[in-house]
Short mmCIF file of C-alpha atoms in Angstrom, two decimals:
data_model
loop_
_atom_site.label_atom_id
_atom_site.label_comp_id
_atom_site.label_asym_id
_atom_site.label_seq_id
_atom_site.Cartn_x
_atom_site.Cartn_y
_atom_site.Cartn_z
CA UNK W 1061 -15.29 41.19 22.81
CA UNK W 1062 -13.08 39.20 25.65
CA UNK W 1063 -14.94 36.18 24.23
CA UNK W 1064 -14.14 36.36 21.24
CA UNK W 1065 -10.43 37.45 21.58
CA UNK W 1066 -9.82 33.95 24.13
CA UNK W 1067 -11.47 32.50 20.69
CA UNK W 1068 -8.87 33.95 18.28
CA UNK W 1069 -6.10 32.86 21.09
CA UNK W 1070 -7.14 29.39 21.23
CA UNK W 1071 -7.50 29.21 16.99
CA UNK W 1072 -4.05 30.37 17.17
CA UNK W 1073 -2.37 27.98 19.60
CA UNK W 1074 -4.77 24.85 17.93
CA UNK W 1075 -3.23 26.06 14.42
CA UNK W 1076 0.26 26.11 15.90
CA UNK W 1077 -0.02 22.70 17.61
CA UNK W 1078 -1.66 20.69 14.18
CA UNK W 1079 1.18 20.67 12.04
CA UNK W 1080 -0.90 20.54 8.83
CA UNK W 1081 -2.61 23.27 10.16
CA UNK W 1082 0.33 25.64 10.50
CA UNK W 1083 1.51 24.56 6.95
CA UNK W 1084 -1.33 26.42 5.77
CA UNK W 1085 -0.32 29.56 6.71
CA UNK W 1086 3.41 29.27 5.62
CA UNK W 1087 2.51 27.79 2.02
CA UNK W 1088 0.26 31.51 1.42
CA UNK W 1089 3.64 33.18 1.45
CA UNK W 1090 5.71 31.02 -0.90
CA UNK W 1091 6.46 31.73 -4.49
CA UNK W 1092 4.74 29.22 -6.87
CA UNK W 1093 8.34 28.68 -8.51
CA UNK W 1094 9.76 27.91 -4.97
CA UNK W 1095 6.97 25.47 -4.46
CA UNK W 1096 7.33 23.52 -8.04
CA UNK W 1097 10.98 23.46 -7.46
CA UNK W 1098 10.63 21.61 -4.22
CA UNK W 1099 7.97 19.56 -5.10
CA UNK W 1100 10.17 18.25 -8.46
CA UNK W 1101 13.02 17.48 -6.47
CA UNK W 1102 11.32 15.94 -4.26
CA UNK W 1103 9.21 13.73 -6.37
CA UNK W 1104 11.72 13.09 -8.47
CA UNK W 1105 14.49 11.85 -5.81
CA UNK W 1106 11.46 9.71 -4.55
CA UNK W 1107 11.14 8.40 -7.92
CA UNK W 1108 14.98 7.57 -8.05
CA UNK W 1109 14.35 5.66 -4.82
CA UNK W 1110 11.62 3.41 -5.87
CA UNK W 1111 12.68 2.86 -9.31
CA UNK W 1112 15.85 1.51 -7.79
CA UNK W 1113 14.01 -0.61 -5.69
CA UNK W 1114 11.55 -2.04 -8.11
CA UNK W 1115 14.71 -2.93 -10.44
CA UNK W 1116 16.00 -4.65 -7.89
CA UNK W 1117 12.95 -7.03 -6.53
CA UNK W 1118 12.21 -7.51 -10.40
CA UNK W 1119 15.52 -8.86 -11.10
CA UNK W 1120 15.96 -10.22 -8.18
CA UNK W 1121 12.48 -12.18 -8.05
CA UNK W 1122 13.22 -12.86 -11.64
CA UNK W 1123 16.93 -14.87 -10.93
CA UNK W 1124 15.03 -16.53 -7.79
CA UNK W 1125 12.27 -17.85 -9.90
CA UNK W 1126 14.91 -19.30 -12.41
CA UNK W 1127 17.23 -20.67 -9.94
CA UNK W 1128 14.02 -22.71 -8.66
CA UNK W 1129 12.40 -23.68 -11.52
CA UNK W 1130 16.00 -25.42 -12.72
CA UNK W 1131 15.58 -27.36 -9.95
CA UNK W 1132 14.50 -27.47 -6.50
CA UNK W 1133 13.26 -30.73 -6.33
CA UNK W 1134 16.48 -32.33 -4.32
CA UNK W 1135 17.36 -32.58 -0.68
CA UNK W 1136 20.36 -30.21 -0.59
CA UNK W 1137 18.48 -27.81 -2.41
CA UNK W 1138 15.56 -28.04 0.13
CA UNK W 1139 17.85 -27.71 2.91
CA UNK W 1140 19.59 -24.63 1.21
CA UNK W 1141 16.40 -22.89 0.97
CA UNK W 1142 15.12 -23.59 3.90
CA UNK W 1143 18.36 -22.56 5.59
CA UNK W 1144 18.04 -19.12 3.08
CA UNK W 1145 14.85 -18.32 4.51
CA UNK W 1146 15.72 -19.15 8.33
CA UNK W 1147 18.73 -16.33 7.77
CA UNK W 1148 16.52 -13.71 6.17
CA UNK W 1149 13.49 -14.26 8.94
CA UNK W 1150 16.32 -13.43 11.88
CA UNK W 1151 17.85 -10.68 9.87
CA UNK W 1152 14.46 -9.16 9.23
CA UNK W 1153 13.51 -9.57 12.67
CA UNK W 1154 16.84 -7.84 13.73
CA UNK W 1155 16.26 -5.00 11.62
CA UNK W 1156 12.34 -4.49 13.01
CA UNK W 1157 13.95 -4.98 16.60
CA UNK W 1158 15.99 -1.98 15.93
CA UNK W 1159 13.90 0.00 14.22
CA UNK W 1160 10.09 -0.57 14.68
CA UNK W 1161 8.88 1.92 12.93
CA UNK W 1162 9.53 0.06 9.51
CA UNK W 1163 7.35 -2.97 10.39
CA UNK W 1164 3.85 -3.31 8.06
CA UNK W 1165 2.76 -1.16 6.21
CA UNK W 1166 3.99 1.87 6.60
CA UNK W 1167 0.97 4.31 5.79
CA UNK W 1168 -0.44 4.22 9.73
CA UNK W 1169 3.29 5.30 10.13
CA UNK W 1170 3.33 8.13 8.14
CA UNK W 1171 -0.39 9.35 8.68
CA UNK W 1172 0.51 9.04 12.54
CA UNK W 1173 3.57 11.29 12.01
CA UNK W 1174 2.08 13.92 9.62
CA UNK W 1175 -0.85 14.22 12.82
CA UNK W 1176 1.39 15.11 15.08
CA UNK W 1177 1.69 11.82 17.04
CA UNK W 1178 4.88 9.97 15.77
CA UNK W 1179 8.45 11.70 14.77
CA UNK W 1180 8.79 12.60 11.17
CA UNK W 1181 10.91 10.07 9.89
CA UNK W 1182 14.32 10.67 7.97
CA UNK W 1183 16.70 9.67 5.90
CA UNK W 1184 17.60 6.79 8.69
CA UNK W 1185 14.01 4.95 7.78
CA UNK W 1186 14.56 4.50 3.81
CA UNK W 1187 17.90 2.65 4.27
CA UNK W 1188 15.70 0.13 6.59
CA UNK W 1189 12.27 0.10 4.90
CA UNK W 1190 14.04 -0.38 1.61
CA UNK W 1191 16.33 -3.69 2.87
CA UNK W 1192 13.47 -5.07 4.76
CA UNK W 1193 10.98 -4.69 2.11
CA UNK W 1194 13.52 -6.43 -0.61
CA UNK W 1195 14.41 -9.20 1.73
CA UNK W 1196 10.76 -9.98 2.71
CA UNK W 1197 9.51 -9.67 -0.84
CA UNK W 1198 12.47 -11.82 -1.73
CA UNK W 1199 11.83 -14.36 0.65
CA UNK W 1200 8.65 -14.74 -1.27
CA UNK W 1201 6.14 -13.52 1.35
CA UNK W 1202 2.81 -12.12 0.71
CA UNK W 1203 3.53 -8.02 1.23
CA UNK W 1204 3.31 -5.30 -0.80
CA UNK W 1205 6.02 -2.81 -2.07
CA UNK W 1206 3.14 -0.07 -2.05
CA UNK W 1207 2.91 0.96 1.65
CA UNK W 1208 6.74 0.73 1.74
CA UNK W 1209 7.14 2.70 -0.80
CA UNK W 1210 5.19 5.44 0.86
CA UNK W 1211 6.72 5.90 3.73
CA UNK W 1212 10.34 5.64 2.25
CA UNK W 1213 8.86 8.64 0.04
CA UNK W 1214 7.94 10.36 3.47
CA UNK W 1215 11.31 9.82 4.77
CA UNK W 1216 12.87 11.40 1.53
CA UNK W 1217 10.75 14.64 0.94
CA UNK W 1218 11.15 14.98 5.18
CA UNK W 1219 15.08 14.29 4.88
CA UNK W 1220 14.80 17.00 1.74
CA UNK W 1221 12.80 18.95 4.00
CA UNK W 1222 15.05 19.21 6.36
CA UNK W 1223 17.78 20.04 4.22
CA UNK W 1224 16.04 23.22 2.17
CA UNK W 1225 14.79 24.90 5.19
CA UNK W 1226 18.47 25.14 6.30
CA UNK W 1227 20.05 26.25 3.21
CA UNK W 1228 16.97 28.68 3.52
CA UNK W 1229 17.33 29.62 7.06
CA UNK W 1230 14.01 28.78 7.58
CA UNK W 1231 12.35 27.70 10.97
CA UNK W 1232 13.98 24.37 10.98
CA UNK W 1233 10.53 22.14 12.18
CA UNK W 1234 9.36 19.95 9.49
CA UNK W 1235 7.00 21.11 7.30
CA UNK W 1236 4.40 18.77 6.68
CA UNK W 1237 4.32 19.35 3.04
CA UNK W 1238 7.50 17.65 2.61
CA UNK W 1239 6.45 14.43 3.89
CA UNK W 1240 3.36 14.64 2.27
CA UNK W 1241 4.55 15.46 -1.13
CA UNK W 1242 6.97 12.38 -0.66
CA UNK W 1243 4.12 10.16 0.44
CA UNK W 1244 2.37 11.14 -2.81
CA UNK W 1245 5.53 10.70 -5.03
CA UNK W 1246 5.74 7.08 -3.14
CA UNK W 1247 2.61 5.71 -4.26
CA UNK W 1248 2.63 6.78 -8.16
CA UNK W 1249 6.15 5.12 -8.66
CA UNK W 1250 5.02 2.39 -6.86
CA UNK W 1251 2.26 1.65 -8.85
CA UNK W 1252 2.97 4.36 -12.18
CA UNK W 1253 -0.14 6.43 -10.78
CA UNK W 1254 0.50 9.86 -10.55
CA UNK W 1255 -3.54 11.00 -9.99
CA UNK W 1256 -4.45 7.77 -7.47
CA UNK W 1257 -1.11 9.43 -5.67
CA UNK W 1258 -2.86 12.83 -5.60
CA UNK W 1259 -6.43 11.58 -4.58
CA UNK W 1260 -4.55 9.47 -1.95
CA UNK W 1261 -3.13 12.54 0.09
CA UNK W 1262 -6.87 14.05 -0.18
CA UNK W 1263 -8.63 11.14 0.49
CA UNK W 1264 -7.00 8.60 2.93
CA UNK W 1265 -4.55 11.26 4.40
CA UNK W 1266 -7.30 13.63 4.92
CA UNK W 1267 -4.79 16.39 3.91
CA UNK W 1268 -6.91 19.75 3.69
CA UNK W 1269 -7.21 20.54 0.00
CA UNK W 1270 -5.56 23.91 -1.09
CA UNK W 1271 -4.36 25.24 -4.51
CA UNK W 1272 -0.43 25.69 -3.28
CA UNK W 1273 -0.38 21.99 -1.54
CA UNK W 1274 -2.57 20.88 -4.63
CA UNK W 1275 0.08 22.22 -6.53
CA UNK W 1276 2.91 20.94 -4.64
CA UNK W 1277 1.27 17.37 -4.27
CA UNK W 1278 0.58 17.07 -8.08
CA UNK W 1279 4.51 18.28 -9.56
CA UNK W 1280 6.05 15.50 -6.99
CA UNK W 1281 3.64 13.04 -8.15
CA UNK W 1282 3.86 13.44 -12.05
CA UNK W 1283 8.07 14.00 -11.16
CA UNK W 1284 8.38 10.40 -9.24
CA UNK W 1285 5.94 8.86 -12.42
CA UNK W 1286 8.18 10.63 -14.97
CA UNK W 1287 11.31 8.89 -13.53
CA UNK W 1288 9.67 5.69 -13.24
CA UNK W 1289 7.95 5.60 -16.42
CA UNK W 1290 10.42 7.81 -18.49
CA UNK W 1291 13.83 6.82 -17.28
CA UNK W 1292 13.27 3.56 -15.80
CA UNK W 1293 10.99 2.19 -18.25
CA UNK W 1294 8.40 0.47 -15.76
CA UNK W 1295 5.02 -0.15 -17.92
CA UNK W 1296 1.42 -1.26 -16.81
CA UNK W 1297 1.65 -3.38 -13.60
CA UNK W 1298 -1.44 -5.30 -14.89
CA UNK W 1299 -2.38 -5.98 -18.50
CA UNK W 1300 -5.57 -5.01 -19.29
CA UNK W 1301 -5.49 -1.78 -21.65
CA UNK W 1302 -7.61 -3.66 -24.26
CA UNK W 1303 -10.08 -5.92 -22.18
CA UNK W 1304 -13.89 -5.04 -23.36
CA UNK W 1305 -15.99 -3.18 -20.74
CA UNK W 1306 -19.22 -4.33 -19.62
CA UNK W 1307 -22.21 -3.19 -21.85
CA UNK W 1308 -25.11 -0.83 -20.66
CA UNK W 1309 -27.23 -3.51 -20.28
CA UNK W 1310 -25.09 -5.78 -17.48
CA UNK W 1311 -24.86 -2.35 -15.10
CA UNK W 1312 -26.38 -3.98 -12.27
CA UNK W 1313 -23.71 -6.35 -11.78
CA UNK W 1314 -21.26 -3.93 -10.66
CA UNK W 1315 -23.77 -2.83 -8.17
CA UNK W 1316 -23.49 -6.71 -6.95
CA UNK W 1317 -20.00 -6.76 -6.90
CA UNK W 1318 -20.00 -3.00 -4.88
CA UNK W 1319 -22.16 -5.06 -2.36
CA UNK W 1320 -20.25 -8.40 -2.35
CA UNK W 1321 -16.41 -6.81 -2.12
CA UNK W 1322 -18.62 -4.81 0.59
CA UNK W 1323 -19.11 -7.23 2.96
CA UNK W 1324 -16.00 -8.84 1.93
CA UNK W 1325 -13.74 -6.22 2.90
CA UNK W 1326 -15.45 -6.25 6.07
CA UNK W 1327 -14.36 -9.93 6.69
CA UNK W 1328 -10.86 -9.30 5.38
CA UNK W 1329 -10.39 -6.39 7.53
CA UNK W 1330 -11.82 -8.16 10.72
CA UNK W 1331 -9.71 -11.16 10.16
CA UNK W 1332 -6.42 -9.54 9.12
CA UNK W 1333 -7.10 -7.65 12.28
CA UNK W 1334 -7.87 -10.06 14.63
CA UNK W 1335 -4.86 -12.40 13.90
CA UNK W 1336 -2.48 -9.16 13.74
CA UNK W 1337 -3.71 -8.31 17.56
CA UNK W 1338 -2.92 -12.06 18.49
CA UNK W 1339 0.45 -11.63 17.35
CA UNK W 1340 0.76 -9.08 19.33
CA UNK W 1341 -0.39 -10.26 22.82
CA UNK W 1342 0.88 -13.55 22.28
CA UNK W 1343 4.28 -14.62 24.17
CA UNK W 1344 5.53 -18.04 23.53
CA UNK W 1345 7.46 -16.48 20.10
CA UNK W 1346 9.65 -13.70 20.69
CA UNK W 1347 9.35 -10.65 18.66
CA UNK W 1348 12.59 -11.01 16.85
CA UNK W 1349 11.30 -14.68 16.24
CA UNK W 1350 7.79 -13.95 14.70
CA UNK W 1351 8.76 -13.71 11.07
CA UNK W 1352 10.31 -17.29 11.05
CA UNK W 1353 6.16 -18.54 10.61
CA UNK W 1354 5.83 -16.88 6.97
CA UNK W 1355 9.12 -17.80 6.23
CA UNK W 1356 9.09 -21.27 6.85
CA UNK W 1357 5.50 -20.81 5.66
CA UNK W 1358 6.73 -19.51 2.25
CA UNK W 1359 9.46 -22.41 2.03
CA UNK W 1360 6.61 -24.86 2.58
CA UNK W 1361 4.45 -23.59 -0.26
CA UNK W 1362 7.07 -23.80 -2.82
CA UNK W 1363 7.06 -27.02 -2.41
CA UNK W 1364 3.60 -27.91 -1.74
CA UNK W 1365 1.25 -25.07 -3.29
CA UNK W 1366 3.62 -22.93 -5.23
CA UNK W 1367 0.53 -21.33 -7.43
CA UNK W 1368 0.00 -19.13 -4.55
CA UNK W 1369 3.59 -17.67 -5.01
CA UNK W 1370 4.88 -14.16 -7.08
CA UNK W 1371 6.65 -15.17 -9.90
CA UNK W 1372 5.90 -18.95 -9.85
CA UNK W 1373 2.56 -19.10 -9.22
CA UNK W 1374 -0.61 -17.70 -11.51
CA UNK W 1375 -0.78 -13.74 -12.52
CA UNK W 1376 -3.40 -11.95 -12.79
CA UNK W 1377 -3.41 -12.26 -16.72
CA UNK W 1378 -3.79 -15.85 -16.08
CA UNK W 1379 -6.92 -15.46 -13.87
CA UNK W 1380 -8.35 -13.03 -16.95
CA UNK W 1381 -7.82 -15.88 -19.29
CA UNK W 1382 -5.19 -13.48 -21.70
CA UNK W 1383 -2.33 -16.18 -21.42
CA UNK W 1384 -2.22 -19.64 -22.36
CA UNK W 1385 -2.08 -20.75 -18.74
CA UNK W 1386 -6.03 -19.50 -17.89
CA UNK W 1387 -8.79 -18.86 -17.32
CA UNK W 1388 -8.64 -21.22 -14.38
CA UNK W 1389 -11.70 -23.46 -13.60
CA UNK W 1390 -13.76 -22.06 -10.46
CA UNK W 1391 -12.55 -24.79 -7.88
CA UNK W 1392 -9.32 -24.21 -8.58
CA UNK W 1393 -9.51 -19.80 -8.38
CA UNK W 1394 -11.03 -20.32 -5.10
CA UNK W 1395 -8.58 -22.61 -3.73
CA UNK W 1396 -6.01 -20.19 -5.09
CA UNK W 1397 -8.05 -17.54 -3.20
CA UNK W 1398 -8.24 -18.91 0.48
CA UNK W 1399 -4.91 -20.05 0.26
CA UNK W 1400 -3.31 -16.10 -0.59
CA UNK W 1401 -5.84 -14.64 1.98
CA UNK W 1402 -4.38 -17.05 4.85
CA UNK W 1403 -0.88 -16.47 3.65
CA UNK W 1404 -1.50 -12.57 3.33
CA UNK W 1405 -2.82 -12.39 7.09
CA UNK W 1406 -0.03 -14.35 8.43
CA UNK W 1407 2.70 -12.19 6.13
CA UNK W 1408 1.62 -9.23 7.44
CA UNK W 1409 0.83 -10.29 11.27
CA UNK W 1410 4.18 -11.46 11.84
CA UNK W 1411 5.80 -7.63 11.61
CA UNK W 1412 7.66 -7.80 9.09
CA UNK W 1413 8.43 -4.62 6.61
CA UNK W 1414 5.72 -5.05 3.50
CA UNK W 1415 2.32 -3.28 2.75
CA UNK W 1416 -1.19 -4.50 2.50
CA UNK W 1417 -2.12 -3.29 -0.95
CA UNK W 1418 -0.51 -5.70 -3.69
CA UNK W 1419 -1.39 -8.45 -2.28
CA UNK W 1420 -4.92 -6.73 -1.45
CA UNK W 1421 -5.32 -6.41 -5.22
CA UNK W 1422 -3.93 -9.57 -5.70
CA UNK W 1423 -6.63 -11.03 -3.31
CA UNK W 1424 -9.54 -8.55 -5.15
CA UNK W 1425 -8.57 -10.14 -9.00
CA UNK W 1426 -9.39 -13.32 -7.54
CA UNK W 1427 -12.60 -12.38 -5.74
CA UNK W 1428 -13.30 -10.67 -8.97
CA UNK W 1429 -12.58 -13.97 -10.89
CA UNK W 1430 -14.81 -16.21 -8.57
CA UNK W 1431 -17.50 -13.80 -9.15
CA UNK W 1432 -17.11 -13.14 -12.94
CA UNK W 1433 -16.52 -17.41 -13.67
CA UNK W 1434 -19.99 -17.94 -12.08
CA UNK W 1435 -21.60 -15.01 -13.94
CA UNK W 1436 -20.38 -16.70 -17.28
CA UNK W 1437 -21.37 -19.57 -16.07
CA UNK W 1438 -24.68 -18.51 -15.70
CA UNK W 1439 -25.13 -17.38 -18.87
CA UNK W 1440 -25.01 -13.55 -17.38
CA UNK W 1441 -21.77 -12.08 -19.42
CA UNK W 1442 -19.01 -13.35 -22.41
CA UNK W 1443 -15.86 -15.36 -21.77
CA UNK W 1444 -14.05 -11.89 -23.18
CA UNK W 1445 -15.49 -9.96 -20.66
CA UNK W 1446 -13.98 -12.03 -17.58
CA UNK W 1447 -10.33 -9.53 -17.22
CA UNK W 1448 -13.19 -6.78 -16.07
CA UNK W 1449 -14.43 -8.68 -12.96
CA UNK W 1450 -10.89 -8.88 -11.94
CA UNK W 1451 -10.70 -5.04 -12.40
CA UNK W 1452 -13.50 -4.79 -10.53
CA UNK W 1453 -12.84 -7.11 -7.87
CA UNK W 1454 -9.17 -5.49 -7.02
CA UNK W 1455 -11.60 -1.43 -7.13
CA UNK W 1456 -13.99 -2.47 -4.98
CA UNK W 1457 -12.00 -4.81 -2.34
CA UNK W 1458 -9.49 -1.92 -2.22
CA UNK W 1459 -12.24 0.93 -1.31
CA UNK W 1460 -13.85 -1.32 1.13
CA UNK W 1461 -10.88 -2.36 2.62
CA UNK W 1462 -9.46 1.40 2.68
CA UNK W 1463 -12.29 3.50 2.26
CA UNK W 1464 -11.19 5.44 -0.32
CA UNK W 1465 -13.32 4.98 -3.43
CA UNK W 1466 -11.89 7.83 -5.66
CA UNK W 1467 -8.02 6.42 -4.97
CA UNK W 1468 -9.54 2.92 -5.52
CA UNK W 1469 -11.02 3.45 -9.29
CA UNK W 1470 -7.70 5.71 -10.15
CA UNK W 1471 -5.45 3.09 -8.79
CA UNK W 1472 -6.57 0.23 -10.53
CA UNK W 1473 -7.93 2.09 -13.89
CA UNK W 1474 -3.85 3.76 -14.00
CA UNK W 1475 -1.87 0.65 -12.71
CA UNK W 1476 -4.31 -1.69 -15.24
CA UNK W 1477 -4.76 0.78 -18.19
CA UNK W 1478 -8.33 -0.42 -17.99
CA UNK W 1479 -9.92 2.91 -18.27
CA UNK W 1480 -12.96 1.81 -20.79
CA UNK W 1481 -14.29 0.10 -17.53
CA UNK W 1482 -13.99 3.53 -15.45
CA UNK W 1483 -17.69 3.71 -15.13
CA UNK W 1484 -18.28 -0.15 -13.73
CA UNK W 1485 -15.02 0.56 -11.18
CA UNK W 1486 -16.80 3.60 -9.91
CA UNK W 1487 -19.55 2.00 -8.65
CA UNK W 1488 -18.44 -1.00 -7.34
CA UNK W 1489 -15.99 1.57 -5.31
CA UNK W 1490 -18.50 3.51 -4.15
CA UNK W 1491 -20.86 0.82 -3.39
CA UNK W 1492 -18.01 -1.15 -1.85
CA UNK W 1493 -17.29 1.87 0.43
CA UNK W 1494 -21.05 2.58 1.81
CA UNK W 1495 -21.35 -1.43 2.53
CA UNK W 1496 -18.25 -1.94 4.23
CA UNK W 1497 -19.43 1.48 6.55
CA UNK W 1498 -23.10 -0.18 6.75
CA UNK W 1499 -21.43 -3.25 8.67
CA UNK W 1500 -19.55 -1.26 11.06
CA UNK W 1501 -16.49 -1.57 9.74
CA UNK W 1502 -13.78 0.41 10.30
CA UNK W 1503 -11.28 1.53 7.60
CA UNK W 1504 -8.27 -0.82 7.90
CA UNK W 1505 -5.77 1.83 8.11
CA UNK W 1506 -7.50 3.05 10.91
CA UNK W 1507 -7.67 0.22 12.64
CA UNK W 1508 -4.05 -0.23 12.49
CA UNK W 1509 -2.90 3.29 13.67
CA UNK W 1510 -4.90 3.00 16.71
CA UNK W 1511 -3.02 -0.10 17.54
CA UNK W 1512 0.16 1.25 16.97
CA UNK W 1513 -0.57 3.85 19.52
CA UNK W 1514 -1.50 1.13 21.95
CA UNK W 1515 1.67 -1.36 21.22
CA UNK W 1516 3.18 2.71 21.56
CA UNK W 1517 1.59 3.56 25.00
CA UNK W 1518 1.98 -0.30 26.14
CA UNK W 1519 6.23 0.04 25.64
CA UNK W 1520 5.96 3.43 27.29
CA UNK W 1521 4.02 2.17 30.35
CA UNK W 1522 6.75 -0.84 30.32
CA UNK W 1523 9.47 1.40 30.37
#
């Protein structure tokens, strides 16, 4: 009996010190109306949030790309863009200075503070995720809006949080739900994919899977795509709705992709990795300094390799050969390839505020294009069936990289409306997934929370 009652104590304090844990027990006492009305507003305010932001980059981008395509070609224009970019590296740099927990991603960030082992963030955090993000993306670097967008959804549903449990007079810590319902509502209106954000708080957050959180997880996430598809308008992010599938006979070659996007994602990972850590230890650039290299890197390839760039350079319906523009001849994909993966590392190295996952998928259409223009070429599928591969590419780099297969085929199959190819993205996922564990490598998200608790413990020690 004593044995067993020290058990029940120490179950009791581990349950009050794991946030997630505690959650548990408070969501069996709410009221399932209580629960969907939180979850809408929350979902829904997220959705506000992003939608705002995505008008703005679009338009944004879209004047930018104008501007330069009427002519950039002269000296004082040169100088004024390089002098644009020089401005928005230092403010950015400022802004991460101030406020580091906005630099990358974002997701380590939020996973980190829903464990226990960074503070919730707040209402503080959108305001400088959402500037940072815009001006990086607008300075043409190779970041995502994705990872941004889910922690800014954090911040909201933790801000919301905040503010229900004191017109409730509940106990005023932060309930984890909150930031995990925002999280959720952050990646479907970032992408318009209101399951992938479900199976992402399941699968990558590891959140403990419950029929009220279930609940609460999937009303924020259809709320944030209602907004962005409903009242903002925002459509497929890639156009392939109509692209013919691969036919019963060609199933093996999604098994090879699952295996090549494998041991792919292993490289990316280890790479991306490696020259993020260097950036760190490194000294002769200050920190405020360090996003000056993609920058001036990004001002460089307008002028010399401006393929490579959002906007001006090929889309991903060029790759699949739907616009006049593609398919591109192999030489010429892979070039386009090496050049986004150095330009992707070195983005998202220097610090700056911007995610991994656009221009992961970005990176996995083009793997998938290499892959599917030597298949043709081999006499081993149709022409029409090359905007697959690139489906398959962005499913199976994604899990590999991530490690979250089930995310990875919703993801792509919402954001592409390729759903005839569900079956072929399902198993390159999978395959993807067991490859990239084969190798020993670890999930990239991982990776990158453990070394923001070093760079964490490293300041601390400093201090």
């Amino acid at each position: 009996m004593p044995m067993k009652r020290k058990t029940k104590v120490r179950i009791a304090r581990f349950t009050r010190q794991v946030p997630i844990l505690r959650e548990m027990q408070a969501l069996r006492n709410e009221s399932v109306l209580r629960l969907v009305v939180q979850a809408a507003f929350v979902g829904g305010c997220t959705g506000g949030v992003i939608g705002v932001f995505r008008w703005l980059y679009d338009h944004g981008n879209a004047w930018i790309v104008s501007t330069l395509r009427h002519g950039a070609d002269d000296l004082a224009t040169a100088l004024i863009v390089f002098g644009t970019l020089i401005l928005l590296a230092l403010i950015v740099g400022q802004m991460v200075r101030k406020e580091p927990l906005i630099s990358g991603s974002g997701i380590p960030q939020t996973e980190l503070a829903l464990a226990g082992q960074l503070p919730y963030p707040g209402f503080r955090i959108v305001a400088s995720k959402f500037v940072g993000t815009l001006l990086s993306l607008s300075g043409g670097l190779s970041v995502g809006r994705e990872g941004p967008s889910i922690q800014m959804g954090a911040a909201v549903g933790c801000g919301f949080g905040r503010i229900f449990q004191k017109l409730t007079g509940e106990d005023p810590g932060h309930a984890p739900r909150f930031l995990i319902a925002g999280s959720v509502a952050g990646l479907a209106a970032a992408f318009g994919a209101p399951f992938a954000g479900m199976l992402f708080a399941f699968e990558e957050v590891k959140t403990i899977v419950t029929v009220p959180l279930l609940l609460f997880t999937g009303v924020a996430s259809f709320s944030a795509w209602f907004v962005i598809t409903i009242l903002f308008g925002f459509g497929l992010v890639f156009p392939f709705s109509s692209i013919p599938s691969l036919d019963w006979g060609q199933m093996w070659l999604p098994v090879l992709f699952g295996v090549g996007t494998g041991l792919f994602s292993a490289l990316y990972n280890t790479a991306l990795l490696r020259v993020t850590e260097f950036h760190d230890h490194q000294k002769l650039v200050p920190a405020p300094l360090k996003p000056l290299l993609p920058f001036l890197l990004s001002g460089v390839l307008l002028y010399v390799y401006p393929q490579v760039l959002v906007g001006l350079g090929y889309s991903t319906a060029d790759l699949g050969g739907l616009t006049p523009n593609g398919p591109l001849l192999l030489g010429s994909v892979a070039l386009l390839l090496f050049v986004k993966i150095i330009f992707s590392i070195l983005s998202f190295a220097s610090g700056v505020p911007g995610g991994l996952l656009m221009p992961m998928l970005a990176i996995g259409s083009m793997v998938g294009a290499v892959g599917g223009t030597l298949l043709i070429g081999n006499g081993f599928s149709a022409e029409p069936q090359l905007p697959a591969y690139l489906v398959l590419g962005m499913a199976g780099l994604f899990s590999g990289t991530v490690r979250a297969p089930l995310t990875g085929t919703a993801l792509v199959a919402e954001m592409s409306g390729a759903f005839q190819c569900l079956p072929e993205m399902a198993i390159v996922a999978f395959i993807s997934t067991v490859v990239a564990n084969g190798v020993g490598s670890p999930p990239v998200y991982d990776s990158l929370k453990r070394r923001i608790l070093v760079n964490k413990n490293a300041s601390s020690k400093i201090e």
